[in-house]
Amino acid sequence: MLKTLVDSPAAFSRSRRIVTFFAVALLALSPVYAQSSPGPQPVPLPPPIVAPADKPYPGAVELVVDLTDNARRIASVHESIPVEGSTLTLLYPQWIPGNHSPTGPISKLGGLFVKANGKAIPWVRDRVNVFAFHIAVPEGVKSIDVDFQYLSPLKPNQGRIQISDEIADLSWNDVLMYPAGYFARDIPFSTTLKLPQGWKYATALTTASESGNTVHFKQTPLETLVDSPLYAGGHFKRVDLSSSPENKVYLDVVADAEEDLAITPDELAVHKKLVEEAAKLYASHHYDHYDFLLLLSNNVGGVGLEHHQSSEDGHPPDYFTNWPGGVLGRDLLGHEYTHSWNGKFRRPADLWTPNYNVPMQDDLLWVYEGMTQYWGNVLTARAGMRTPEETRDVFARVAANFDISPGRDWRPMIDTTNQPVISQRSPVSWVSWQRPEDYYTEGMLIWLDADTKIRELSGDKKSLDDFAKLFFGIDNGSYIVKTYTLDDVIATLNQVQPYDWAGFLRKRVYELAPETPEEGFVRGGYKLTYSDTAPGWLKAAQPGLPYEDFSTSLGMTVSKDGMLVNVWWDSPAFKAGVTPDMQLGAVDGHTYTPDLLRKTLLAAERTNTPIELLFKRGDTFKTITIDYHGGLRYPHLERVPGTPARLDAIFAPSGSPAGTQ
Ligand SMILES: [Zn+2]
C-alpha cells in the first residue's frame, strides 16, 4: 500500500553507471589470491557488488531489534534473510536520505555473525566499499541468519547520543542490513521491536500486533521502513493536530521528564494552525497520517530530519515550558513538515536513489532545502508561532550574516550544495569564509526574492503560494515520488508569472554573487538596519543559547566560559589577530562577562579609545586591541514608507486582511 514508485529513472541510470564502474574497478584492482598454497588461508576474491534492479525480492526479511539493553545504549539485531543462489552481498545503509551524504554509522556496528541452519558462515567485508559484506551461501540453504549489535554512542565525542535511560531514537537504517541487487522498495521487511518495560512509542509505521513490550509492525518495503523512524520512551504524549478528518496529523512528544510534556492551550493552538496553514499552502497531503516525532531532551541529541509521513524534531526540554525563550529555533516543525511535500513527495531527480548504497547528487539542495527553509519560516509566521516582528528579525539576522561573511566572493552558492558530501556536518575553521551550507539560508533569501518578484510583476495578484500549489499540490493523497529537475522548477515559475527565471536563478545560484541578497526585503517594503537595541525575544532566548553573539560588531561569537566559537573573516576581531581557538579572559582589564563586553562596546561608540581584550591561546596570554566604535549592531528590518508592504502580506495568516492568499 505504501509502495513508492518514481516517475523517471533517469537519475538512476547515471547512478547505475557509477556502481557498475566501481564493480569493474573492484575486479580490476583486486589481487588474485592463490587458492591452494600452505600457510594462512587467503581471502577469496569477493564478487562484484550487484547493482540494484527494480524486481521483487524473493521473500520477506524478518528483522528483530531489541532495545531492552538501553542502559548500555546497545541495540541488538537479528535478521532472517531469504536467499537464492550461491552468493549474497549484504549492504549496511551508507547514503542516508535527508542527510544527503554517506553518513551511515558503519563504525558503530559490532558482533556480526552469519549462520545458516545453525552453522556459522564466514563473511568478508568488501575491500573497496566497507559498507558491503560478501557471503558464500552453502548449497541448499534458503535462508540465512544475521546477528549484530548497533553500539550507539555513549559519549558526545562518539557521535549523537540516540539512546538514554528514558528515550530511544531509532533510525531503522542503523539497525539493519539488506541484500544488494534490489531497489529498496522491492525488499519487504517484517519488523519486530522489543522495548524496555513500560515504554511507549511513536512511528509512521502501522502496528500489526503488540504483546507485552514486543511490537510487530505490518510488513513494509525497506524504503518505507527506513523512512519511518521510531521514538520511544517512558514519558510520552500524543496530541491530535489534524486539520480535517482526511488530514490526520499528530504531535508525538517524547521527553526526559513528565513535566516537560505540559502544553498550554495557546501552544496547542499554534501547532494546529501550522497544520492548517500548510494544508492551505500546498492544497494536498501525501501521507495516510503524519507524525511529528518531537524529542524534548538534554540527554538524547536532537535532529531535524524529514520523512514522508513523519519527521524527527529535536528541541530543548523547555520547548513548551519556556515558550518565550524558543523563538530562534521555532521554524523547525514548519521546515520538516514542508519536506513531506518538498524533498519527499517532490524530490530532485538526481537525489533520488534506488537504494542506500548508491551515491546521491545534491545540486538541487537550494530548492530542496532552500525553499523549505523559506516556507518553514513563512508557515511559522502564518501559524502565529512567531510574531511578524520576530519573523522579520529572523530574516534580518540571516541577511546580516551575509553582510559580514565574505565567502560569497569566491564560492558560488551552487558549490555549497556539495558540502554534505564534503564535510558531513563536521565543523570548519572559518565558517564565514568557507560558507559550508549556505544553500539553506541563501536559498531562503533567494526564494523571498522570487516571491516578491512574482508579486511585483503580477501587480500582487500572484505569489510563490501559486507556485507551491502547482508544484506540490498535485496527486493529492499519493505517496508516489515525483522527481523534479531545474527545468521543471523554471517551467512552473513561468507558469505562475512569465519572466526570465532561468537568468534570475543563474545570476543568484550558479554565478558568483558577492552582494548581500536583500532584494526581497527591498521589494517587500523593508530595509536591513542595525541598532544597539536587542529584541525582547533575543533577551528571553539568551540564557538557553550556547554562546553570546558579537558577530555583527566585533565579528565573533563567545561561549559562556569565554571560549570563542567563531571569528568572522575580515571582521574587526579577525583583522586585529583574534582566532577561533582563543579564550577571552578580560575586557579592558576586567574579567570577561557578556554584559561587560556589551557595555564596553556601547561606551566605545562615544570615544576614540580602542577596546583592549586579553585572550588565552594554549598556555600563552595575548592582549589584542581592537579599534572598533560601531556599537552592538543588532539587525532589524525597517519599514520603508510609501512602498508596498509585501513582507507583511507574506507573513500574515492565510485569509486575513493583510494576507494575499
Ligand atoms: Zn531540511
mmCIF file of N, CA, C and O and ligand atoms in Angstrom, residues 306 335-336 339 368-369 372 440, ligand 1:
data_model
loop_
_atom_site.group_PDB
_atom_site.id
_atom_site.type_symbol
_atom_site.label_atom_id
_atom_site.label_comp_id
_atom_site.label_asym_id
_atom_site.label_seq_id
_atom_site.Cartn_x
_atom_site.Cartn_y
_atom_site.Cartn_z
ATOM 1 N N GLU A 306 13.750 14.951 7.984
ATOM 2 C CA GLU A 306 12.480 14.797 7.303
ATOM 3 C C GLU A 306 12.219 13.364 6.860
ATOM 4 O O GLU A 306 13.136 12.633 6.535
ATOM 5 N N HIS A 335 9.587 23.591 8.917
ATOM 6 C CA HIS A 335 10.593 23.168 7.936
ATOM 7 C C HIS A 335 10.449 21.665 7.632
ATOM 8 O O HIS A 335 10.297 21.274 6.475
ATOM 9 N N GLU A 336 10.472 20.858 8.682
ATOM 10 C CA GLU A 336 10.452 19.404 8.452
ATOM 11 C C GLU A 336 9.115 18.949 7.861
ATOM 12 O O GLU A 336 9.074 18.037 7.037
ATOM 13 N N HIS A 339 8.971 19.409 4.207
ATOM 14 C CA HIS A 339 9.712 18.389 3.454
ATOM 15 C C HIS A 339 8.828 17.218 3.001
ATOM 16 O O HIS A 339 9.202 16.487 2.088
ATOM 17 N N TYR A 368 15.470 21.994 -2.635
ATOM 18 C CA TYR A 368 15.031 21.016 -1.629
ATOM 19 C C TYR A 368 15.107 21.614 -0.227
ATOM 20 O O TYR A 368 14.157 21.535 0.554
ATOM 21 N N GLU A 369 16.247 22.206 0.128
ATOM 22 C CA GLU A 369 16.412 22.779 1.470
ATOM 23 C C GLU A 369 16.125 24.291 1.496
ATOM 24 O O GLU A 369 15.525 24.784 2.437
ATOM 25 N N THR A 372 12.473 25.019 1.279
ATOM 26 C CA THR A 372 11.875 24.502 2.514
ATOM 27 C C THR A 372 12.185 25.432 3.690
ATOM 28 O O THR A 372 11.336 25.662 4.551
ATOM 29 N N TYR A 440 20.938 26.631 2.481
ATOM 30 C CA TYR A 440 19.733 26.786 3.319
ATOM 31 C C TYR A 440 19.318 28.264 3.368
ATOM 32 O O TYR A 440 18.229 28.634 2.936
HETATM 33 ZN ZN ZN B 1 15.621 20.335 5.632
#
